[in-house]
Structures are given as structure tokens and as C-alpha cells.
PDB file of N, CA and C in Angstrom:
ATOM      1  N   UNK A 270      -7.279  -6.878 -10.210  1.00 97.00           N
ATOM      2  CA  UNK A 270      -5.854  -6.760 -10.131  1.00 97.00           C
ATOM      3  C   UNK A 270      -5.465  -6.568  -8.687  1.00 97.00           C
ATOM      4  N   UNK A 271      -4.236  -6.921  -8.376  1.00 97.00           N
ATOM      5  CA  UNK A 271      -3.727  -6.668  -7.030  1.00 97.00           C
ATOM      6  C   UNK A 271      -2.521  -5.744  -7.132  1.00 97.00           C
ATOM      7  N   UNK A 272      -2.328  -4.974  -6.103  1.00 97.00           N
ATOM      8  CA  UNK A 272      -1.178  -4.086  -6.003  1.00 97.00           C
ATOM      9  C   UNK A 272      -0.429  -4.439  -4.727  1.00 97.00           C
ATOM     10  N   UNK A 273       0.860  -4.660  -4.869  1.00 97.00           N
ATOM     11  CA  UNK A 273       1.709  -4.986  -3.723  1.00 97.00           C
ATOM     12  C   UNK A 273       2.859  -3.994  -3.708  1.00 97.00           C
ATOM     13  N   UNK A 274       2.932  -3.227  -2.658  1.00 96.00           N
ATOM     14  CA  UNK A 274       4.037  -2.292  -2.488  1.00 96.00           C
ATOM     15  C   UNK A 274       4.758  -2.659  -1.201  1.00 96.00           C
ATOM     16  N   UNK A 275       6.067  -2.893  -1.321  1.00 97.00           N
ATOM     17  CA  UNK A 275       6.855  -3.257  -0.141  1.00 97.00           C
ATOM     18  C   UNK A 275       7.615  -2.030   0.358  1.00 97.00           C
ATOM     19  N   UNK A 276       7.857  -2.009   1.645  1.00 98.00           N
ATOM     20  CA  UNK A 276       8.519  -0.884   2.308  1.00 98.00           C
ATOM     21  C   UNK A 276       9.592  -1.395   3.254  1.00 98.00           C
ATOM     22  N   UNK A 277      10.732  -0.745   3.261  1.00 97.00           N
ATOM     23  CA  UNK A 277      11.780  -1.003   4.255  1.00 97.00           C
ATOM     24  C   UNK A 277      11.712   0.138   5.263  1.00 97.00           C
ATOM     25  N   UNK A 278      11.368  -0.222   6.493  1.00 97.00           N
ATOM     26  CA  UNK A 278      11.127   0.780   7.527  1.00 97.00           C
ATOM     27  C   UNK A 278      12.043   0.512   8.714  1.00 97.00           C
ATOM     28  N   UNK A 279      12.840   1.500   9.123  1.00 95.00           N
ATOM     29  CA  UNK A 279      13.684   1.320  10.309  1.00 95.00           C
ATOM     30  C   UNK A 279      12.828   0.973  11.533  1.00 95.00           C
ATOM     31  N   UNK A 280      13.375   0.153  12.412  1.00 89.00           N
ATOM     32  CA  UNK A 280      12.646  -0.274  13.612  1.00 89.00           C
ATOM     33  C   UNK A 280      12.064   0.908  14.385  1.00 89.00           C
ATOM     34  N   UNK A 281      12.819   1.967  14.488  1.00 90.00           N
ATOM     35  CA  UNK A 281      12.376   3.127  15.263  1.00 90.00           C
ATOM     36  C   UNK A 281      11.131   3.785  14.666  1.00 90.00           C
ATOM     37  N   UNK A 282      10.896   3.594  13.369  1.00 92.00           N
ATOM     38  CA  UNK A 282       9.754   4.216  12.701  1.00 92.00           C
ATOM     39  C   UNK A 282       8.572   3.274  12.531  1.00 92.00           C
ATOM     40  N   UNK A 283       8.706   2.026  12.970  1.00 87.00           N
ATOM     41  CA  UNK A 283       7.693   1.004  12.717  1.00 87.00           C
ATOM     42  C   UNK A 283       6.303   1.330  13.227  1.00 87.00           C
ATOM     43  N   UNK A 284       6.173   1.745  14.477  1.00 86.00           N
ATOM     44  CA  UNK A 284       4.855   2.031  15.037  1.00 86.00           C
ATOM     45  C   UNK A 284       4.173   3.187  14.308  1.00 86.00           C
ATOM     46  N   UNK A 285       4.908   4.244  14.078  1.00 94.00           N
ATOM     47  CA  UNK A 285       4.354   5.393  13.362  1.00 94.00           C
ATOM     48  C   UNK A 285       4.004   5.042  11.923  1.00 94.00           C
ATOM     49  N   UNK A 286       4.823   4.193  11.293  1.00 96.00           N
ATOM     50  CA  UNK A 286       4.562   3.769   9.927  1.00 96.00           C
ATOM     51  C   UNK A 286       3.240   3.013   9.853  1.00 96.00           C
ATOM     52  N   UNK A 287       3.033   2.081  10.768  1.00 94.00           N
ATOM     53  CA  UNK A 287       1.802   1.287  10.766  1.00 94.00           C
ATOM     54  C   UNK A 287       0.581   2.186  10.904  1.00 94.00           C
ATOM     55  N   UNK A 288       0.648   3.148  11.784  1.00 94.00           N
ATOM     56  CA  UNK A 288      -0.469   4.062  12.003  1.00 94.00           C
ATOM     57  C   UNK A 288      -0.741   4.900  10.755  1.00 94.00           C
ATOM     58  N   UNK A 289       0.312   5.434  10.165  1.00 95.00           N
ATOM     59  CA  UNK A 289       0.155   6.290   8.985  1.00 95.00           C
ATOM     60  C   UNK A 289      -0.300   5.486   7.770  1.00 95.00           C
ATOM     61  N   UNK A 290       0.221   4.266   7.618  1.00 96.00           N
ATOM     62  CA  UNK A 290      -0.176   3.450   6.475  1.00 96.00           C
ATOM     63  C   UNK A 290      -1.616   2.957   6.637  1.00 96.00           C
ATOM     64  N   UNK A 291      -2.074   2.780   7.858  1.00 95.00           N
ATOM     65  CA  UNK A 291      -3.476   2.425   8.087  1.00 95.00           C
ATOM     66  C   UNK A 291      -4.380   3.567   7.618  1.00 95.00           C
ATOM     67  N   UNK A 292      -3.945   4.802   7.801  1.00 95.00           N
ATOM     68  CA  UNK A 292      -4.703   5.952   7.294  1.00 95.00           C
ATOM     69  C   UNK A 292      -4.746   5.925   5.763  1.00 95.00           C
ATOM     70  N   UNK A 293      -3.643   5.535   5.134  1.00 96.00           N
ATOM     71  CA  UNK A 293      -3.611   5.396   3.675  1.00 96.00           C
ATOM     72  C   UNK A 293      -4.610   4.325   3.242  1.00 96.00           C
ATOM     73  N   UNK A 294      -4.597   3.212   3.919  1.00 96.00           N
ATOM     74  CA  UNK A 294      -5.493   2.110   3.581  1.00 96.00           C
ATOM     75  C   UNK A 294      -6.959   2.532   3.705  1.00 96.00           C
ATOM     76  N   UNK A 295      -7.267   3.287   4.721  1.00 96.00           N
ATOM     77  CA  UNK A 295      -8.639   3.792   4.888  1.00 96.00           C
ATOM     78  C   UNK A 295      -9.021   4.730   3.745  1.00 96.00           C
ATOM     79  N   UNK A 296      -8.091   5.589   3.345  1.00 95.00           N
ATOM     80  CA  UNK A 296      -8.353   6.506   2.229  1.00 95.00           C
ATOM     81  C   UNK A 296      -8.544   5.715   0.933  1.00 95.00           C
ATOM     82  N   UNK A 297      -7.718   4.717   0.697  1.00 97.00           N
ATOM     83  CA  UNK A 297      -7.869   3.885  -0.498  1.00 97.00           C
ATOM     84  C   UNK A 297      -9.204   3.148  -0.486  1.00 97.00           C
ATOM     85  N   UNK A 298      -9.635   2.693   0.681  1.00 97.00           N
ATOM     86  CA  UNK A 298     -10.876   1.933   0.804  1.00 97.00           C
ATOM     87  C   UNK A 298     -12.100   2.748   0.385  1.00 97.00           C
ATOM     88  N   UNK A 299     -12.000   4.056   0.428  1.00 96.00           N
ATOM     89  CA  UNK A 299     -13.112   4.914   0.015  1.00 96.00           C
ATOM     90  C   UNK A 299     -13.134   5.141  -1.498  1.00 96.00           C
ATOM     91  N   UNK A 300     -12.161   4.594  -2.211  1.00 97.00           N
ATOM     92  CA  UNK A 300     -12.037   4.796  -3.654  1.00 97.00           C
ATOM     93  C   UNK A 300     -12.912   3.831  -4.436  1.00 97.00           C
ATOM     94  N   UNK A 301     -13.429   4.308  -5.555  1.00 97.00           N
ATOM     95  CA  UNK A 301     -14.199   3.465  -6.463  1.00 97.00           C
ATOM     96  C   UNK A 301     -13.313   2.332  -6.978  1.00 97.00           C
ATOM     97  N   UNK A 302     -13.836   1.127  -6.964  1.00 98.00           N
ATOM     98  CA  UNK A 302     -13.100  -0.019  -7.483  1.00 98.00           C
ATOM     99  C   UNK A 302     -12.252  -0.746  -6.463  1.00 98.00           C
ATOM    100  N   UNK A 303     -12.173  -0.216  -5.245  1.00 98.00           N
ATOM    101  CA  UNK A 303     -11.415  -0.893  -4.185  1.00 98.00           C
ATOM    102  C   UNK A 303     -12.169  -2.139  -3.747  1.00 98.00           C
ATOM    103  N   UNK A 304     -11.465  -3.266  -3.644  1.00 98.00           N
ATOM    104  CA  UNK A 304     -12.076  -4.520  -3.220  1.00 98.00           C
ATOM    105  C   UNK A 304     -11.654  -4.875  -1.797  1.00 98.00           C
ATOM    106  N   UNK A 305     -10.352  -4.856  -1.533  1.00 98.00           N
ATOM    107  CA  UNK A 305      -9.858  -5.179  -0.193  1.00 98.00           C
ATOM    108  C   UNK A 305      -8.431  -4.677  -0.053  1.00 98.00           C
ATOM    109  N   UNK A 306      -7.963  -4.644   1.184  1.00 98.00           N
ATOM    110  CA  UNK A 306      -6.583  -4.229   1.419  1.00 98.00           C
ATOM    111  C   UNK A 306      -6.117  -4.632   2.799  1.00 98.00           C
ATOM    112  N   UNK A 307      -4.819  -4.785   2.913  1.00 98.00           N
ATOM    113  CA  UNK A 307      -4.233  -5.104   4.219  1.00 98.00           C
ATOM    114  C   UNK A 307      -2.781  -4.659   4.251  1.00 98.00           C
ATOM    115  N   UNK A 308      -2.330  -4.373   5.441  1.00 97.00           N
ATOM    116  CA  UNK A 308      -0.941  -4.028   5.698  1.00 97.00           C
ATOM    117  C   UNK A 308      -0.326  -5.203   6.435  1.00 97.00           C
ATOM    118  N   UNK A 309       0.831  -5.656   5.965  1.00 97.00           N
ATOM    119  CA  UNK A 309       1.478  -6.818   6.563  1.00 97.00           C
ATOM    120  C   UNK A 309       2.941  -6.506   6.852  1.00 97.00           C
ATOM    121  N   UNK A 310       3.483  -7.288   7.765  1.00 95.00           N
ATOM    122  CA  UNK A 310       4.888  -7.147   8.161  1.00 95.00           C
ATOM    123  C   UNK A 310       5.490  -8.546   8.172  1.00 95.00           C
ATOM    124  N   UNK A 311       6.639  -8.722   7.556  1.00 95.00           N
ATOM    125  CA  UNK A 311       7.228 -10.052   7.513  1.00 95.00           C
ATOM    126  C   UNK A 311       7.687 -10.487   8.902  1.00 95.00           C
ATOM    127  N   UNK A 312       7.479 -11.742   9.200  1.00 94.00           N
ATOM    128  CA  UNK A 312       7.858 -12.256  10.517  1.00 94.00           C
ATOM    129  C   UNK A 312       9.361 -12.512  10.600  1.00 94.00           C
ATOM    130  N   UNK A 313      10.008 -12.684   9.468  1.00 95.00           N
ATOM    131  CA  UNK A 313      11.441 -12.979   9.454  1.00 95.00           C
ATOM    132  C   UNK A 313      12.328 -11.741   9.444  1.00 95.00           C
ATOM    133  N   UNK A 314      11.776 -10.632   8.992  1.00 93.00           N
ATOM    134  CA  UNK A 314      12.537  -9.386   8.897  1.00 93.00           C
ATOM    135  C   UNK A 314      11.581  -8.236   9.211  1.00 93.00           C
ATOM    136  N   UNK A 315      11.426  -7.887  10.492  1.00 89.00           N
ATOM    137  CA  UNK A 315      10.387  -6.939  10.918  1.00 89.00           C
ATOM    138  C   UNK A 315      10.424  -5.567  10.247  1.00 89.00           C
ATOM    139  N   UNK A 316      11.520  -5.199   9.635  1.00 95.00           N
ATOM    140  CA  UNK A 316      11.588  -3.906   8.959  1.00 95.00           C
ATOM    141  C   UNK A 316      11.024  -3.923   7.553  1.00 95.00           C
ATOM    142  N   UNK A 317      10.565  -5.077   7.093  1.00 97.00           N
ATOM    143  CA  UNK A 317      10.009  -5.197   5.746  1.00 97.00           C
ATOM    144  C   UNK A 317       8.488  -5.336   5.828  1.00 97.00           C
ATOM    145  N   UNK A 318       7.796  -4.406   5.224  1.00 97.00           N
ATOM    146  CA  UNK A 318       6.336  -4.328   5.260  1.00 97.00           C
ATOM    147  C   UNK A 318       5.781  -4.468   3.849  1.00 97.00           C
ATOM    148  N   UNK A 319       4.498  -4.775   3.739  1.00 97.00           N
ATOM    149  CA  UNK A 319       3.830  -4.821   2.435  1.00 97.00           C
ATOM    150  C   UNK A 319       2.410  -4.271   2.567  1.00 97.00           C
ATOM    151  N   UNK A 320       2.052  -3.430   1.637  1.00 98.00           N
ATOM    152  CA  UNK A 320       0.676  -2.973   1.504  1.00 98.00           C
ATOM    153  C   UNK A 320       0.104  -3.741   0.318  1.00 98.00           C
ATOM    154  N   UNK A 321      -0.926  -4.539   0.561  1.00 98.00           N
ATOM    155  CA  UNK A 321      -1.531  -5.381  -0.471  1.00 98.00           C
ATOM    156  C   UNK A 321      -2.973  -4.943  -0.644  1.00 98.00           C
ATOM    157  N   UNK A 322      -3.314  -4.521  -1.861  1.00 98.00           N
ATOM    158  CA  UNK A 322      -4.686  -4.105  -2.139  1.00 98.00           C
ATOM    159  C   UNK A 322      -5.197  -4.836  -3.370  1.00 98.00           C
ATOM    160  N   UNK A 323      -6.511  -4.988  -3.438  1.00 98.00           N
ATOM    161  CA  UNK A 323      -7.149  -5.620  -4.586  1.00 98.00           C
ATOM    162  C   UNK A 323      -8.151  -4.639  -5.174  1.00 98.00           C
ATOM    163  N   UNK A 324      -8.199  -4.590  -6.514  1.00 98.00           N
ATOM    164  CA  UNK A 324      -9.001  -3.603  -7.234  1.00 98.00           C
ATOM    165  C   UNK A 324      -9.805  -4.251  -8.346  1.00 98.00           C
ATOM    166  N   UNK A 325     -10.875  -3.593  -8.757  1.00 97.00           N
ATOM    167  CA  UNK A 325     -11.666  -4.059  -9.890  1.00 97.00           C
ATOM    168  C   UNK A 325     -10.907  -3.916 -11.207  1.00 97.00           C
ATOM    169  N   UNK A 326      -9.865  -3.132 -11.236  1.00 95.00           N
ATOM    170  CA  UNK A 326      -9.057  -2.961 -12.441  1.00 95.00           C
ATOM    171  C   UNK A 326      -7.941  -1.958 -12.210  1.00 95.00           C
ATOM    172  N   UNK A 327      -6.960  -1.970 -13.107  1.00 94.00           N
ATOM    173  CA  UNK A 327      -5.798  -1.090 -12.977  1.00 94.00           C
ATOM    174  C   UNK A 327      -6.184   0.392 -13.025  1.00 94.00           C
ATOM    175  N   UNK A 328      -7.184   0.724 -13.821  1.00 95.00           N
ATOM    176  CA  UNK A 328      -7.622   2.116 -13.907  1.00 95.00           C
ATOM    177  C   UNK A 328      -8.124   2.646 -12.573  1.00 95.00           C
ATOM    178  N   UNK A 329      -8.888   1.829 -11.856  1.00 97.00           N
ATOM    179  CA  UNK A 329      -9.375   2.242 -10.533  1.00 97.00           C
ATOM    180  C   UNK A 329      -8.199   2.471  -9.579  1.00 97.00           C
ATOM    181  N   UNK A 330      -7.247   1.568  -9.617  1.00 96.00           N
ATOM    182  CA  UNK A 330      -6.056   1.689  -8.747  1.00 96.00           C
ATOM    183  C   UNK A 330      -5.299   2.977  -9.045  1.00 96.00           C
ATOM    184  N   UNK A 331      -5.048   3.229 -10.297  1.00 95.00           N
ATOM    185  CA  UNK A 331      -4.277   4.426 -10.675  1.00 95.00           C
ATOM    186  C   UNK A 331      -5.023   5.713 -10.337  1.00 95.00           C
ATOM    187  N   UNK A 332      -6.324   5.713 -10.558  1.00 96.00           N
ATOM    188  CA  UNK A 332      -7.115   6.904 -10.195  1.00 96.00           C
ATOM    189  C   UNK A 332      -7.110   7.123  -8.686  1.00 96.00           C
ATOM    190  N   UNK A 333      -7.195   6.044  -7.927  1.00 96.00           N
ATOM    191  CA  UNK A 333      -7.181   6.161  -6.464  1.00 96.00           C
ATOM    192  C   UNK A 333      -5.864   6.767  -5.989  1.00 96.00           C
ATOM    193  N   UNK A 334      -4.754   6.346  -6.575  1.00 94.00           N
ATOM    194  CA  UNK A 334      -3.454   6.886  -6.173  1.00 94.00           C
ATOM    195  C   UNK A 334      -3.323   8.370  -6.493  1.00 94.00           C
ATOM    196  N   UNK A 335      -4.050   8.823  -7.501  1.00 94.00           N
ATOM    197  CA  UNK A 335      -3.996  10.232  -7.885  1.00 94.00           C
ATOM    198  C   UNK A 335      -4.912  11.135  -7.080  1.00 94.00           C
ATOM    199  N   UNK A 336      -5.795  10.561  -6.287  1.00 94.00           N
ATOM    200  CA  UNK A 336      -6.733  11.365  -5.499  1.00 94.00           C
ATOM    201  C   UNK A 336      -5.979  12.171  -4.434  1.00 94.00           C
ATOM    202  N   UNK A 337      -6.369  13.419  -4.271  1.00 94.00           N
ATOM    203  CA  UNK A 337      -5.684  14.309  -3.333  1.00 94.00           C
ATOM    204  C   UNK A 337      -5.611  13.725  -1.927  1.00 94.00           C
ATOM    205  N   UNK A 338      -6.730  13.213  -1.438  1.00 90.00           N
ATOM    206  CA  UNK A 338      -6.797  12.669  -0.073  1.00 90.00           C
ATOM    207  C   UNK A 338      -5.803  11.514   0.110  1.00 90.00           C
ATOM    208  N   UNK A 339      -5.678  10.682  -0.903  1.00 93.00           N
ATOM    209  CA  UNK A 339      -4.745   9.548  -0.837  1.00 93.00           C
ATOM    210  C   UNK A 339      -3.308  10.054  -0.914  1.00 93.00           C
ATOM    211  N   UNK A 340      -3.035  10.940  -1.863  1.00 94.00           N
ATOM    212  CA  UNK A 340      -1.667  11.459  -2.031  1.00 94.00           C
ATOM    213  C   UNK A 340      -1.182  12.162  -0.764  1.00 94.00           C
ATOM    214  N   UNK A 341      -2.067  12.868  -0.104  1.00 92.00           N
ATOM    215  CA  UNK A 341      -1.714  13.581   1.122  1.00 92.00           C
ATOM    216  C   UNK A 341      -1.183  12.620   2.180  1.00 92.00           C
ATOM    217  N   UNK A 342      -1.791  11.461   2.296  1.00 90.00           N
ATOM    218  CA  UNK A 342      -1.378  10.456   3.279  1.00 90.00           C
ATOM    219  C   UNK A 342      -0.221   9.593   2.771  1.00 90.00           C
ATOM    220  N   UNK A 343      -0.269   9.246   1.488  1.00 92.00           N
ATOM    221  CA  UNK A 343       0.617   8.240   0.907  1.00 92.00           C
ATOM    222  C   UNK A 343       2.014   8.766   0.572  1.00 92.00           C
ATOM    223  N   UNK A 344       2.100   9.949  -0.010  1.00 93.00           N
ATOM    224  CA  UNK A 344       3.376  10.451  -0.530  1.00 93.00           C
ATOM    225  C   UNK A 344       4.481  10.561   0.516  1.00 93.00           C
ATOM    226  N   UNK A 345       4.227  11.010   1.738  1.00 93.00           N
ATOM    227  CA  UNK A 345       5.316  11.080   2.716  1.00 93.00           C
ATOM    228  C   UNK A 345       5.925   9.713   3.050  1.00 93.00           C
ATOM    229  N   UNK A 346       5.174   8.646   2.815  1.00 95.00           N
ATOM    230  CA  UNK A 346       5.666   7.303   3.129  1.00 95.00           C
ATOM    231  C   UNK A 346       6.442   6.687   1.974  1.00 95.00           C
ATOM    232  N   UNK A 347       6.418   7.337   0.822  1.00 93.00           N
ATOM    233  CA  UNK A 347       7.108   6.812  -0.361  1.00 93.00           C
ATOM    234  C   UNK A 347       8.612   6.683  -0.144  1.00 93.00           C
ATOM    235  N   UNK A 348       9.161   7.436   0.778  1.00 95.00           N
ATOM    236  CA  UNK A 348      10.591   7.361   1.067  1.00 95.00           C
ATOM    237  C   UNK A 348      10.998   5.953   1.504  1.00 95.00           C
ATOM    238  N   UNK A 349      10.071   5.196   2.058  1.00 97.00           N
ATOM    239  CA  UNK A 349      10.351   3.837   2.528  1.00 97.00           C
ATOM    240  C   UNK A 349      10.114   2.764   1.461  1.00 97.00           C
ATOM    241  N   UNK A 350       9.501   3.130   0.332  1.00 96.00           N
ATOM    242  CA  UNK A 350       9.094   2.151  -0.671  1.00 96.00           C
ATOM    243  C   UNK A 350      10.294   1.486  -1.343  1.00 96.00           C
ATOM    244  N   UNK A 351      10.152   0.188  -1.581  1.00 97.00           N
ATOM    245  CA  UNK A 351      11.131  -0.575  -2.349  1.00 97.00           C
ATOM    246  C   UNK A 351      10.798  -0.341  -3.819  1.00 97.00           C
ATOM    247  N   UNK A 352      11.795   0.050  -4.611  1.00 95.00           N
ATOM    248  CA  UNK A 352      11.581   0.370  -6.020  1.00 95.00           C
ATOM    249  C   UNK A 352      11.489  -0.919  -6.839  1.00 95.00           C
ATOM    250  N   UNK A 353      10.269  -1.346  -7.096  1.00 95.00           N
ATOM    251  CA  UNK A 353      10.013  -2.553  -7.875  1.00 95.00           C
ATOM    252  C   UNK A 353       8.588  -2.486  -8.404  1.00 95.00           C
ATOM    253  N   UNK A 354       8.280  -3.233  -9.466  1.00 92.00           N
ATOM    254  CA  UNK A 354       6.906  -3.236  -9.972  1.00 92.00           C
ATOM    255  C   UNK A 354       5.942  -3.717  -8.893  1.00 92.00           C
ATOM    256  N   UNK A 355       4.729  -3.171  -8.894  1.00 94.00           N
ATOM    257  CA  UNK A 355       3.802  -3.521  -7.834  1.00 94.00           C
ATOM    258  C   UNK A 355       2.387  -3.849  -8.273  1.00 94.00           C
ATOM    259  N   UNK A 356       2.056  -3.635  -9.548  1.00 94.00           N
ATOM    260  CA  UNK A 356       0.707  -3.925 -10.032  1.00 94.00           C
ATOM    261  C   UNK A 356       0.719  -5.272 -10.745  1.00 94.00           C
ATOM    262  N   UNK A 357      -0.195  -6.158 -10.340  1.00 95.00           N
ATOM    263  CA  UNK A 357      -0.249  -7.513 -10.872  1.00 95.00           C
ATOM    264  C   UNK A 357      -1.642  -7.839 -11.400  1.00 95.00           C
ATOM    265  N   UNK A 358      -1.691  -8.433 -12.566  1.00 93.00           N
ATOM    266  CA  UNK A 358      -2.941  -8.943 -13.106  1.00 93.00           C
ATOM    267  C   UNK A 358      -3.117 -10.362 -12.570  1.00 93.00           C
ATOM    268  N   UNK A 359      -4.258 -10.650 -12.001  1.00 92.00           N
ATOM    269  CA  UNK A 359      -4.526 -11.986 -11.478  1.00 92.00           C
ATOM    270  C   UNK A 359      -4.790 -12.915 -12.663  1.00 92.00           C
ATOM    271  N   UNK A 360      -4.034 -14.001 -12.732  1.00 94.00           N
ATOM    272  CA  UNK A 360      -4.201 -14.960 -13.833  1.00 94.00           C
ATOM    273  C   UNK A 360      -4.800 -16.284 -13.360  1.00 94.00           C
ATOM    274  N   UNK A 361      -4.817 -16.511 -12.066  1.00 95.00           N
ATOM    275  CA  UNK A 361      -5.381 -17.748 -11.521  1.00 95.00           C
ATOM    276  C   UNK A 361      -5.691 -17.535 -10.048  1.00 95.00           C
ATOM    277  N   UNK A 362      -6.753 -18.163  -9.554  1.00 91.00           N
ATOM    278  CA  UNK A 362      -7.066 -18.114  -8.139  1.00 91.00           C
ATOM    279  C   UNK A 362      -7.876 -19.336  -7.767  1.00 91.00           C
ATOM    280  N   UNK A 363      -7.928 -19.630  -6.485  1.00 91.00           N
ATOM    281  CA  UNK A 363      -8.689 -20.792  -6.010  1.00 91.00           C
ATOM    282  C   UNK A 363      -9.653 -20.357  -4.933  1.00 91.00           C
TER     283      UNK A 363
END
């Protein structure tokens, strides 16, 4: 499964956001079931970011989000999150 969480971040907070979200990504990478992850920023609207992670299954993703180490890094950044569904089951790939 993949998880995509988008964030709207004011320009003034962009550098700090990238640094803090990289710490989140590192914490997630230590979780069981983590496959890959990346932080991206849209080229057309620099204040819009996306954290994209891939997991062996939804259970691994949900458990990782509940881990204390992840929550400590992740929760303060939730203020920037776009409220929309973010967990996707992969149905096709090439």
C-alpha cells in the first residue's frame, strides 16, 4: 500500500518543514513493513508538499504512525496537513 499525505506550508516555514519532515521519514523508515518513502514539493505551487511512503500493508503503516518516536516528530507537523484520505491500495503497477 502507499500513503500520500499532502501539506500546505507557508513559504517562511518551508526550510524548517523539510528538515522536520525528513526526521519523520527517517523514523518511519525504521518501522517494520516500511518499503520506501520520499518528501516532495510541487514545482507549480512551492507551498504544497507531499510525503509519499510505501508499506507492506495498511497494518504496518498504522502501527508505524502510532509509535511514540514517530508521533513525537510527526504530530507537530499535522497542522499543515491537507484533510483528505491518504492510504491507497495499489491495484496496478508497471
